[in-house]
Short mmCIF file of C-alpha atoms and ligand atoms in Angstrom, two decimals:
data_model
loop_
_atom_site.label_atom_id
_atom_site.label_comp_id
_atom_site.label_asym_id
_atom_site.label_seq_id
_atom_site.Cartn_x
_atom_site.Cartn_y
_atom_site.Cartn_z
CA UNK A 298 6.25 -13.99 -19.79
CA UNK A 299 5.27 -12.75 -22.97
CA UNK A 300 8.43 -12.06 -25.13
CA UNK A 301 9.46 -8.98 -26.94
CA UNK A 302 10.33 -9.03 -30.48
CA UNK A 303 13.35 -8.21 -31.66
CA UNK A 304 14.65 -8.49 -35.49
CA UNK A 305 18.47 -8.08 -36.02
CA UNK A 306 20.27 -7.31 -39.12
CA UNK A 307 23.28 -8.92 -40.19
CA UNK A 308 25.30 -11.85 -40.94
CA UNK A 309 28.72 -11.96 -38.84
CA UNK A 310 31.09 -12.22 -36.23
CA UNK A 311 29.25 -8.71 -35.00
CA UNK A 312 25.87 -9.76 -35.20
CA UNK A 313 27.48 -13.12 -33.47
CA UNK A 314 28.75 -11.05 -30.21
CA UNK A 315 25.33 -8.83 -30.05
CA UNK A 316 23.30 -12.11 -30.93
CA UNK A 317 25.06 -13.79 -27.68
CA UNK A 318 24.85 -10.78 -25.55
CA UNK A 319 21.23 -10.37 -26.05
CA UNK A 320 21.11 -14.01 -24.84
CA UNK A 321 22.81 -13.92 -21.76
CA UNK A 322 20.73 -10.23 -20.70
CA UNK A 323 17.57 -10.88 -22.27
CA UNK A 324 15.15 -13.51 -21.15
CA UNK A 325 12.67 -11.23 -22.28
CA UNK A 326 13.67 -11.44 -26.19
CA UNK A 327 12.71 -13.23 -28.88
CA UNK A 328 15.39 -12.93 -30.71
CA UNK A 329 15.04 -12.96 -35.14
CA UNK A 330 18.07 -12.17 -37.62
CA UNK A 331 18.42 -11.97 -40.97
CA UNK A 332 20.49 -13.87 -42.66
CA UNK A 333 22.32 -14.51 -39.28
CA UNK A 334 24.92 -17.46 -39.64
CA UNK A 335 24.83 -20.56 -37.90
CA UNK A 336 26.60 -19.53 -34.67
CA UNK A 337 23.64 -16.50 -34.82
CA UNK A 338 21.23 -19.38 -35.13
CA UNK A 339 21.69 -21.09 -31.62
CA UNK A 340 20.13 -17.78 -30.39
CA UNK A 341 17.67 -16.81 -32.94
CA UNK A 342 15.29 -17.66 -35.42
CA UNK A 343 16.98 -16.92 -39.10
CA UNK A 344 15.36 -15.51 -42.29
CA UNK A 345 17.36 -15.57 -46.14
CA UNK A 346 16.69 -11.77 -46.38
CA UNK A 347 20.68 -10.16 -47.60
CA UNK A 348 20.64 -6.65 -44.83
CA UNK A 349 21.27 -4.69 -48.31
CA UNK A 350 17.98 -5.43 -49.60
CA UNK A 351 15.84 -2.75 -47.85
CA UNK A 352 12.44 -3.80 -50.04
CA UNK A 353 12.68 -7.66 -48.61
CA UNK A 354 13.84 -6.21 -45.40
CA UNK A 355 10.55 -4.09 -45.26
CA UNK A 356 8.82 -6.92 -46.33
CA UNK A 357 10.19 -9.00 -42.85
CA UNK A 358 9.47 -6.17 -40.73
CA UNK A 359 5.81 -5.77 -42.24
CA UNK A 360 5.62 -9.85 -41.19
CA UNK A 361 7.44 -9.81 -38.45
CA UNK A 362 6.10 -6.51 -36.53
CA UNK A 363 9.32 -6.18 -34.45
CA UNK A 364 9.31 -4.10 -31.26
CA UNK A 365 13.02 -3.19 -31.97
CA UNK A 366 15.14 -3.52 -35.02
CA UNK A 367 19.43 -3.55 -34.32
CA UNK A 368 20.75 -2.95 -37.54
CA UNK A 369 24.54 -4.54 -37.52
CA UNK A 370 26.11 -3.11 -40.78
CA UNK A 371 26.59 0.14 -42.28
CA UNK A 372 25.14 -0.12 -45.47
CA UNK A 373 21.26 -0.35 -44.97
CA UNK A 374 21.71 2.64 -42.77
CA UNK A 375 23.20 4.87 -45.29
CA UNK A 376 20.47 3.67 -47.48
CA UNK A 377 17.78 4.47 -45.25
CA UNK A 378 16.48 1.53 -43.65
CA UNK A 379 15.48 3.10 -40.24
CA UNK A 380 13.39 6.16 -42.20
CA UNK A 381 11.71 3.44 -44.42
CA UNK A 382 10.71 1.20 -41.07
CA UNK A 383 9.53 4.45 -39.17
CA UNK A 384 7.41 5.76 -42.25
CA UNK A 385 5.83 2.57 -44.12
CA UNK A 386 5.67 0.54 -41.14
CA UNK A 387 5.99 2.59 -38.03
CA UNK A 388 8.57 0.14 -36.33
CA UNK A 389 11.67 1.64 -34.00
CA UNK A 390 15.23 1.15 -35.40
CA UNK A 391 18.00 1.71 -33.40
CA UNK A 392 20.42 3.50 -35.53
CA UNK A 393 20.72 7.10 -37.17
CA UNK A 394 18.60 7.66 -39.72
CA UNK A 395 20.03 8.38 -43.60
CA UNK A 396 20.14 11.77 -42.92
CA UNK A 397 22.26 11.69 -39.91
CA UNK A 398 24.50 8.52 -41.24
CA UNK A 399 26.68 10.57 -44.18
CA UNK A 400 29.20 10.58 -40.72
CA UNK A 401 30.10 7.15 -42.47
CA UNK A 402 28.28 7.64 -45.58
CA UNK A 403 30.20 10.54 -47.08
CA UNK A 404 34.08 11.27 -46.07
CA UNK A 405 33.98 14.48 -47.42
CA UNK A 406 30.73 15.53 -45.77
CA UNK A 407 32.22 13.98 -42.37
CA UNK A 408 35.36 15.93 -42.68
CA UNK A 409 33.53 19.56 -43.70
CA UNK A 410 31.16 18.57 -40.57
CA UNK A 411 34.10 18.23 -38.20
CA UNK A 412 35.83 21.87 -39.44
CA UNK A 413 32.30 23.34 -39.10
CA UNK A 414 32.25 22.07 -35.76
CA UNK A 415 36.01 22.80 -34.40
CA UNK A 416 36.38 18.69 -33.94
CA UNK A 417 39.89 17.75 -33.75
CA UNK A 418 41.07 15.81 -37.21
CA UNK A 419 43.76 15.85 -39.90
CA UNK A 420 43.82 19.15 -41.98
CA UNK A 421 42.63 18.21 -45.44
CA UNK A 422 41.56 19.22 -49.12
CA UNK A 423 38.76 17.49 -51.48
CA UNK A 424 39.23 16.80 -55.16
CA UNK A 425 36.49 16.10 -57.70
CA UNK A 426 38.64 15.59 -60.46
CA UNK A 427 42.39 13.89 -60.49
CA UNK A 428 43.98 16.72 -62.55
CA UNK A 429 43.41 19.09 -59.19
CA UNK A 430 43.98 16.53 -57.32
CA UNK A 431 47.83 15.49 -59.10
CA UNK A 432 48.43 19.11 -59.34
CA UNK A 433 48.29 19.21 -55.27
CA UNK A 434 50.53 16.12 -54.67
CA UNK A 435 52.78 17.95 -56.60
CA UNK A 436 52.79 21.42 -55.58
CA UNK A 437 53.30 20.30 -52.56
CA UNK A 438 56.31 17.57 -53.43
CA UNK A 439 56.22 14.60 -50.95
CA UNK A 440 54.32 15.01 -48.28
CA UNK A 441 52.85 11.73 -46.14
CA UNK A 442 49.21 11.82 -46.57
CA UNK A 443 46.23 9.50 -46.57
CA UNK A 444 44.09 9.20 -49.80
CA UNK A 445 40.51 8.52 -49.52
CA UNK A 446 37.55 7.80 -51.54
CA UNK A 447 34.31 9.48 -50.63
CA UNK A 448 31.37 7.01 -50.07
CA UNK A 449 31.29 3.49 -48.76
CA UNK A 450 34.11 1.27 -49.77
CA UNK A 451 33.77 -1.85 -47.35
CA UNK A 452 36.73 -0.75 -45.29
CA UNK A 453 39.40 -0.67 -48.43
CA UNK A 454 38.56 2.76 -49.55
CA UNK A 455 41.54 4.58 -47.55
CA UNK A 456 45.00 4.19 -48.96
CA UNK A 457 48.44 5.14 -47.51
CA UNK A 458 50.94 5.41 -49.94
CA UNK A 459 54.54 6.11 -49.08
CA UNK A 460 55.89 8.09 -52.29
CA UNK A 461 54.67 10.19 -55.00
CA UNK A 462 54.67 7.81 -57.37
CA UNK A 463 52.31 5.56 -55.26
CA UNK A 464 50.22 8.75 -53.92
CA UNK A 465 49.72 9.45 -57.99
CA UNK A 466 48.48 5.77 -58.34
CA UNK A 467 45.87 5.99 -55.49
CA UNK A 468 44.18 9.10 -57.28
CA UNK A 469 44.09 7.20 -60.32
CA UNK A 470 43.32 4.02 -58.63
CA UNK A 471 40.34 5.63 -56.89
CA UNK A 472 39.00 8.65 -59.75
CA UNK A 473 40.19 7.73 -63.22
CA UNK A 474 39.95 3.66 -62.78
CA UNK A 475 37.23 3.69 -60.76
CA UNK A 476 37.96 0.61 -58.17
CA UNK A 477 35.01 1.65 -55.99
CA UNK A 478 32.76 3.55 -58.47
CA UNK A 479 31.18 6.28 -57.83
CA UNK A 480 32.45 6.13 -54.44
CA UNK A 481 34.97 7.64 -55.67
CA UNK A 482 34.00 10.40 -57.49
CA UNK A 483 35.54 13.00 -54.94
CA UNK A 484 38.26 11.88 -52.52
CA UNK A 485 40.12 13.55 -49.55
CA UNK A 486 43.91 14.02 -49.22
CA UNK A 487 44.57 14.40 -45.31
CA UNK A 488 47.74 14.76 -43.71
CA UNK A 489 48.64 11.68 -42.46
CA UNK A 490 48.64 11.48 -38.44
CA UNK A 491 51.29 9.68 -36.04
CA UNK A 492 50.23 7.85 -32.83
CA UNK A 493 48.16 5.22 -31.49
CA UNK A 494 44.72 4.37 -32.82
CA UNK A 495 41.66 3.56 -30.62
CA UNK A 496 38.22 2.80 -31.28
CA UNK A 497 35.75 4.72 -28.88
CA UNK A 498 32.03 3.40 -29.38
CA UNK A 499 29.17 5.51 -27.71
CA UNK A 500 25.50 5.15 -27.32
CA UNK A 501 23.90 8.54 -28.41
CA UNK A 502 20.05 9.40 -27.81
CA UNK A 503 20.48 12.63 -30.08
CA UNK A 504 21.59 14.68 -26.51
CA UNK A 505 23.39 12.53 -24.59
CA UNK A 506 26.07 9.91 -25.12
CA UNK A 507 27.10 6.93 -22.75
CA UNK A 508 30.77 5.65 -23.72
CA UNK A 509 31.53 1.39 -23.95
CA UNK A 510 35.09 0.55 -22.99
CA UNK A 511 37.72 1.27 -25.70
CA UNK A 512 39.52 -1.48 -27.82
CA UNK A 513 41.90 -1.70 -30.40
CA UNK A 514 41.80 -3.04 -33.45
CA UNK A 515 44.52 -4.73 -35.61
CA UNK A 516 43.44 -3.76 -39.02
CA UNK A 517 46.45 -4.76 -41.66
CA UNK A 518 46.61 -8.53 -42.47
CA UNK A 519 49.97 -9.56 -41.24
CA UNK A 520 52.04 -9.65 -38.09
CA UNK A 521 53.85 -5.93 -37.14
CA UNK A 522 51.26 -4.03 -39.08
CA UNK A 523 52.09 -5.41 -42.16
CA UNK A 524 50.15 -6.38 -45.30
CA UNK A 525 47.09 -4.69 -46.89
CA UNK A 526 44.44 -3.47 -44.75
CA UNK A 527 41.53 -5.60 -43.67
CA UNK A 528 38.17 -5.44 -42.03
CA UNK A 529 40.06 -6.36 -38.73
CA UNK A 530 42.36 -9.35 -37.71
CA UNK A 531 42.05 -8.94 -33.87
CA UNK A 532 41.12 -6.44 -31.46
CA UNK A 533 41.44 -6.10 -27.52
CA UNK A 534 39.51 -4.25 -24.89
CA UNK A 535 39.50 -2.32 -22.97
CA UNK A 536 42.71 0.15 -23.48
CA UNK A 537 44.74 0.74 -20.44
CA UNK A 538 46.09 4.29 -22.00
CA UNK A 539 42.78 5.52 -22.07
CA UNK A 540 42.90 6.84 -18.17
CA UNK A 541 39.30 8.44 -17.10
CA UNK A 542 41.33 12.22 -18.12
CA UNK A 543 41.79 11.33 -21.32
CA UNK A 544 38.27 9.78 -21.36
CA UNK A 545 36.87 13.14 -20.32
CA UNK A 546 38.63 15.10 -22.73
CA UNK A 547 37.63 12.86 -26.13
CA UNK A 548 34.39 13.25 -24.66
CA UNK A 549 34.27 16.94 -24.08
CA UNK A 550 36.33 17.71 -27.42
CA UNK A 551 35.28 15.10 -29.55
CA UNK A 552 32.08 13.52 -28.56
CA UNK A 553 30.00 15.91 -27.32
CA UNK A 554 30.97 18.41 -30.11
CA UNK A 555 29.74 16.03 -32.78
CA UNK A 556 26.21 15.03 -30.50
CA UNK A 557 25.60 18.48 -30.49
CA UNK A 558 26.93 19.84 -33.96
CA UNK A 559 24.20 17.00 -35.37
CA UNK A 560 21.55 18.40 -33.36
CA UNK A 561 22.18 21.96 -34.33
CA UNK A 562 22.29 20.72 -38.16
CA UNK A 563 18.80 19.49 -37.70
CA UNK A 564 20.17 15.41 -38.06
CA UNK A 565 19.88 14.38 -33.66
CA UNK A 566 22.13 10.90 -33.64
CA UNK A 567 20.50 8.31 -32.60
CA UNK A 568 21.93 5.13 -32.25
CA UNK A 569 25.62 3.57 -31.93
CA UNK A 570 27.71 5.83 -33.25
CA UNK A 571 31.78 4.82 -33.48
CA UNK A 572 34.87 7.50 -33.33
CA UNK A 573 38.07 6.30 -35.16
CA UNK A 574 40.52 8.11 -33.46
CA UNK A 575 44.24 8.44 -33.21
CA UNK A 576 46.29 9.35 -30.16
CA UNK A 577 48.76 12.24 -31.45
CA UNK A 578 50.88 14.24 -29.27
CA UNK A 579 48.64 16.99 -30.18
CA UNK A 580 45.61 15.02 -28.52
CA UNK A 581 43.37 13.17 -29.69
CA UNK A 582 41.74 13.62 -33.22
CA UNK A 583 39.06 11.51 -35.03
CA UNK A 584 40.01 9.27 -38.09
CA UNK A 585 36.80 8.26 -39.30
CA UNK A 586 33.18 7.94 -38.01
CA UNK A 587 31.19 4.63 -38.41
CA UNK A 588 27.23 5.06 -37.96
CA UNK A 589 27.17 1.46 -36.28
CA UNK A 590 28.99 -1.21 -34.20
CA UNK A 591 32.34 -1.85 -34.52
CA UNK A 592 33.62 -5.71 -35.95
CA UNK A 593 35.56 -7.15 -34.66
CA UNK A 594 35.27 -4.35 -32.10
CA UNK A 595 32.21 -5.31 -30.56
CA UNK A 596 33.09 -9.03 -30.02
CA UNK A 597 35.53 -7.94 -27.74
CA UNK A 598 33.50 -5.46 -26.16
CA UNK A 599 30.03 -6.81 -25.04
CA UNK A 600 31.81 -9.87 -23.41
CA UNK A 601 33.20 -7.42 -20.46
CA UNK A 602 29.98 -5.43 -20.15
CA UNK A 603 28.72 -6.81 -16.98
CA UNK A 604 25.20 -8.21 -17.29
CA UNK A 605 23.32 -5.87 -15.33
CA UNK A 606 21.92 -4.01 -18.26
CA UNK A 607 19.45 -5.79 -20.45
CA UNK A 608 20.63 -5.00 -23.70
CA UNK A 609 17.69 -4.71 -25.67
CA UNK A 610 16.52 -2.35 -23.14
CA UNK A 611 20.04 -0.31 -23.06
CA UNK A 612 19.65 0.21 -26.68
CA UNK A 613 15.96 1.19 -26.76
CA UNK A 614 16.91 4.08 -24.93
CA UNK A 615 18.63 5.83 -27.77
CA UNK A 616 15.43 6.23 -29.19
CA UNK A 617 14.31 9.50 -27.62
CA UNK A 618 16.21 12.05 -26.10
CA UNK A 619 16.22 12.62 -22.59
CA UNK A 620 14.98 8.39 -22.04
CA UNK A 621 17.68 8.38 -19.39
CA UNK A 622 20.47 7.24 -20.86
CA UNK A 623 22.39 10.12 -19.27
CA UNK A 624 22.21 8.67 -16.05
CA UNK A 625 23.72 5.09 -17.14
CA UNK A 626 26.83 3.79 -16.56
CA UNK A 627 28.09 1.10 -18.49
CA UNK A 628 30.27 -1.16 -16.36
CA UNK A 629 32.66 -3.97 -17.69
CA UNK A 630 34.87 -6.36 -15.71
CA UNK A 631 38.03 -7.68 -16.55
CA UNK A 632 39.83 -7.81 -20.60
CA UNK A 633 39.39 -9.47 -23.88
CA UNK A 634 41.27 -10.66 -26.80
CA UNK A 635 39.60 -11.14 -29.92
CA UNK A 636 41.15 -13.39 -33.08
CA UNK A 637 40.37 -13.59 -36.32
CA UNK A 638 40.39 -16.82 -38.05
CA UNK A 639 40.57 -15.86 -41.67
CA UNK A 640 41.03 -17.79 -45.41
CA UNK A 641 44.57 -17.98 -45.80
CA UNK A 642 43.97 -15.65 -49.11
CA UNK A 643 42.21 -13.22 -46.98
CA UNK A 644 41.78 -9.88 -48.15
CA UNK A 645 42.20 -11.05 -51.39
CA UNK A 646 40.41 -14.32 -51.62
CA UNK A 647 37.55 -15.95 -49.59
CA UNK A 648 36.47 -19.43 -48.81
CA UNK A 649 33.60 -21.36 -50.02
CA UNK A 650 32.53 -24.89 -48.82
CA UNK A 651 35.29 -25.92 -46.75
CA UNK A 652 34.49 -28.11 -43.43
CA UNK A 653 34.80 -26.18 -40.44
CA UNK A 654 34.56 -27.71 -36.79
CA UNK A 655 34.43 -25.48 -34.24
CA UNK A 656 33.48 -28.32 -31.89
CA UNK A 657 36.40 -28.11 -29.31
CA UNK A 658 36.83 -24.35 -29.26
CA UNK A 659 34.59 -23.76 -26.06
CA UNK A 660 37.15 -26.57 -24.35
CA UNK A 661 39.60 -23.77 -23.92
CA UNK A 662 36.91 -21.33 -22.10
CA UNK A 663 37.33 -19.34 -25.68
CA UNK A 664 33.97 -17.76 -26.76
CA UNK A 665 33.64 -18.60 -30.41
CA UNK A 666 31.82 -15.70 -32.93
CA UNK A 667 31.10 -17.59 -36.19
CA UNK A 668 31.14 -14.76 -39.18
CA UNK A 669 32.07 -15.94 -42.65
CA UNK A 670 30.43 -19.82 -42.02
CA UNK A 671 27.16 -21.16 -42.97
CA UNK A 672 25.82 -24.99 -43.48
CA UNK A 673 25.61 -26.82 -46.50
CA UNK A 674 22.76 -28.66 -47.97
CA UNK A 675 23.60 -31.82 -45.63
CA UNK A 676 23.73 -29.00 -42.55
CA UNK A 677 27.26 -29.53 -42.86
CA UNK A 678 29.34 -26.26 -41.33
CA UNK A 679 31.68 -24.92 -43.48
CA UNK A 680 33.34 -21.48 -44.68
CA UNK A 681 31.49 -18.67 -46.26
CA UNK A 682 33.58 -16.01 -46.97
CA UNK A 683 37.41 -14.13 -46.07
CA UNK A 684 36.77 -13.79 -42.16
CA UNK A 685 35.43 -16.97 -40.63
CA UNK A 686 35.48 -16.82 -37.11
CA UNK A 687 36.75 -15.11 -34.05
CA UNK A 688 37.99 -16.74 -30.83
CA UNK A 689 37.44 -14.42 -27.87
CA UNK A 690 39.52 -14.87 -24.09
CA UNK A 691 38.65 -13.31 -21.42
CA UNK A 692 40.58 -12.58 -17.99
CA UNK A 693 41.48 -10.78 -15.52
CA UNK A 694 44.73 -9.82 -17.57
CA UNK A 695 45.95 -9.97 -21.11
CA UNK A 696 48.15 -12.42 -21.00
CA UNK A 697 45.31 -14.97 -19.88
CA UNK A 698 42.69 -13.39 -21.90
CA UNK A 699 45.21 -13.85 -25.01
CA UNK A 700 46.24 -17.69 -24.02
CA UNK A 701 42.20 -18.45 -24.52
CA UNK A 702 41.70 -17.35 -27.32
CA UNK A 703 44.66 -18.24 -29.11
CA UNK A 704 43.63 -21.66 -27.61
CA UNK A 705 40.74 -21.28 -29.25
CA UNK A 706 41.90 -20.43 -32.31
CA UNK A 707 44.16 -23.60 -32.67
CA UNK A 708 41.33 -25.84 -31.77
CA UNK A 709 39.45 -23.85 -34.54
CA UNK A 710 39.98 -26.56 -37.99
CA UNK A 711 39.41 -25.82 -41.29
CA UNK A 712 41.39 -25.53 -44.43
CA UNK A 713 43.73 -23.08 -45.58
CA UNK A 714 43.29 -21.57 -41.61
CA UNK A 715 45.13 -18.48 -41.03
CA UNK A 716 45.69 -15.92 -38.29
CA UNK A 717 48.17 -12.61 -36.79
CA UNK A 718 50.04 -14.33 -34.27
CA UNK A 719 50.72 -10.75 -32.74
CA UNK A 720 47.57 -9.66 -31.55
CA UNK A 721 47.41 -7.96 -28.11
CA UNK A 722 51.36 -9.20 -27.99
CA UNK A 723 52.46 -5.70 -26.74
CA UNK A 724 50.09 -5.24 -24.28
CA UNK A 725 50.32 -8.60 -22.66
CA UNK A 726 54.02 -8.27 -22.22
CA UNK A 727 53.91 -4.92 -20.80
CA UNK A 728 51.79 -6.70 -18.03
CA UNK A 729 53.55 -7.41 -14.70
CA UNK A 730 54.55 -10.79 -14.18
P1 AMP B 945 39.23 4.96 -42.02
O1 AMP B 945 38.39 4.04 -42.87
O2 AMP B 945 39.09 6.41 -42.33
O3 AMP B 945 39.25 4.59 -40.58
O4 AMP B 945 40.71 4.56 -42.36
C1 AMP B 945 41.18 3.26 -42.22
C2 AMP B 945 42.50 3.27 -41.52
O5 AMP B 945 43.40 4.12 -42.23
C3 AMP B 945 42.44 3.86 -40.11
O6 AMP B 945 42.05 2.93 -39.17
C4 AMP B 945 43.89 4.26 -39.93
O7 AMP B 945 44.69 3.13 -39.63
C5 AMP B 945 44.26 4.75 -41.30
N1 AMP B 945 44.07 6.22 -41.40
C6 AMP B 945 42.97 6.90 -41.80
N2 AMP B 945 43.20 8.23 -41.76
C7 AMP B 945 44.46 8.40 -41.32
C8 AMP B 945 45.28 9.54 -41.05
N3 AMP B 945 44.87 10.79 -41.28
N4 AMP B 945 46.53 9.32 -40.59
C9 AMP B 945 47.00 8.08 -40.40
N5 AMP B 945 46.28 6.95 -40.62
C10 AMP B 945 45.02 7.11 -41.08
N1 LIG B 946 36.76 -2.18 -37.03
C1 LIG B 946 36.49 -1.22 -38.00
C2 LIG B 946 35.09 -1.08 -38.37
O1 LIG B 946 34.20 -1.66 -37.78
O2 LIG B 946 34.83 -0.34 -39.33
#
């Protein structure tokens, strides 16, 4: 059989679940990532290229001729990777184009696109200078809102203070101190929203959109929601409180508005695109967009997806409108539990060089989803970064699901090893016995 080509971009535990997936739907693919990690490699071939650096990345794809590029992390999309592929080497990208990904790219444009459009969020103002900005907070005395910085801050760039004092500090923080540069030369001040938070991936052909089963992410570093926020500690999927009603509505309010308010604006969506959204007793209303995949979102989610879609084909269909992905229905089987292995310093610190065996983690029937790791110059494994790994269980319930891959995880050695011993907790015991 003469195998397709495909190149994805990206280095972790994301890349891992979508590297794996392809593997057990694809016999078709030939599968290339760049840089990949060394979990990625025992299903592709990997190159050095960093997925920021869109002139080496062009120079792959010009060597590589891809049939399909998957693009795993936000920031080559905002910078324009799929327009450069289409127009200097004619090659397909699945993902929006630059034009179409300010939905993560830009917080303020994201937020005047959803009021344009009548999409249900938290009301909000945007500042381009702190004075304005101070003046607000305190015309209005305390009031809980949610401070955030414009462009693309690697997750960190939304802060929730809890007094005025601390609401001052964020502006300054974010505008006069500049933590995330220029990324925060405007920020929005939204009203901070009450309720339960869900992550709702679709696949979008610029017309249509197909859902994947909801999850839930655990996003502050400590047990009970405590701690800073992080790029995710855990996640579950799917989410029982998501009944096919309340599926219908976020699509019909939320989804669909946004599919078509980009198409009227002239930017169709192609590609994943990811709704942030919290449950409120007013319904539900979006948080934040992403322009990609969820992580750790998406190593909870492909593992359900039954395997009767061949995923390289699934995604190729977001390519042009009206492919048929209207008429697809994604089905998944039972629940997973997703857990983050970080550096014990994690968000603040990472991990360089440390051993890592992650030899008796499939013992437990845990999938394992290697994201900071790489090998050393004797092909030793070790840790490469805050996040190093995520053990995924999978069952028929969550308390069986969550017993794997906490298994998992304590089979999972290295150094300074740390996890939330809380994740999917709730759920699990809300379970019949
Ligand atoms: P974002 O990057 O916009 O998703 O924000 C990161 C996290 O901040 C979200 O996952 C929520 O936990 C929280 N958040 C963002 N906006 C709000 C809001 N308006 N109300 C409450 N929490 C929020
Ligand atoms: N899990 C949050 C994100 O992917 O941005």
């Amino acid at each position: 059989m003469e195998k397709r080509k495909v190149l994805l971009i990206g280095g972790g535990g994301r890349e891992a679940a979508i590297a794996w997936h392809i593997d057990r739907t694809c016999a078709d693919v030939e599968l290339h990532a760049t840089p990949g990690n060394p979990g990625i490699a025992e299903f592709a071939a990997c190159h050095s290229v960093k997925a920021d650096d869109l002139d080496a990345l062009c120079v792959l794809g010009k060597s590589l001729r891809p049939d399909l590029t998957i693009v795993g992390p936000e920031a080559p999309l905002v910078a324009g990777i799929v327009d450069r592929f289409d127009d200097e080497l004619s090659l397909s990208v699945v993902g929006p184009n630059a034009a179409a990904a300010f939905l993560e790219g830009s917080k303020v444009r994201a937020k005047r696109f959803m009021r344009r459009h009548g999409i249900p969020t938290a009301p909000f103002h945007v500042f381009d200078n702190p004075n304005s900005a101070e003046r607000y907070l305190e015309s209005v005395a305390y009031n809980p809102v949610v401070i955030k910085a414009d462009g693309l801050c690697g997750g960190k760039g939304v802060i929730i203070p809890h007094s005025l004092d601390s609401q001052f500090a964020a502006v300054a923080e974010i505008m006069r101190d500049k933590r995330f540069g220029p990324a925060g030369d405007r920020i929005v001040i939204e009203k901070k929203l009450e309720g339960v938070e869900c992550s709702l991936l679709v696949l979008a052909d610029g017309v249509n959109a197909i859902p994947f089963p909801a999850a839930r992410d655990f996003k502050r570093r400590f047990d009970g929601d405590k701690g800073p926020n992080t790029g995710g500690m855990g996640c579950f999927c799917p989410i029982p409180d998501i009944s096919p009603d309340l599926l219908e509505e976020i699509m019909d309010d939320i989804v669909y508005p946004t599919i078509r308010g980009m198409a009227y604006e002239g930017h169709p969506y192609r590609g994943v695109l990811y709704f942030g959204l919290m449950l409120t007793e007013d319904g539900p209303k979006v948080l934040e967009y992403n322009c990609r995949f969820g992580d750790p979102e998406t190593e909870v989610i492909l593992p359900i997806l039954t395997e009767d879609w061949n995923f390289v084909d699934l995604l190729g269909l977001t390519l042009e409108a009206n492919s048929g992905l209207e008429t697809v229905e994604l089905k998944w089987q039972g629940v997973a539990v997703g857990v983050v292995a970080v550096h014990e310093g994690y968000p603040g610190k990472s991990s360089r060089g440390v051993p890592v065996d992650v030899t008796n983690v499939g013992k437990t029937g845990s999938l394992v989803f290697h994201a900071g790791t790489k090998l050393d110059t004797s092909g030793n494994l070790v840790t490469d970064g805050g996040r190093i790994a995520v053990c995924v269980g999978l069952g028929k319930d969550f308390r069986t699901a969550r017993e794997q891959s906490y298994g998992g995880i304590a089979l999972l050695d290295f150094e300074g090893r740390a996890y939330r011993d809380d994740i999917a907790e709730q759920i699990a015991q809300s379970e019949p016995i």
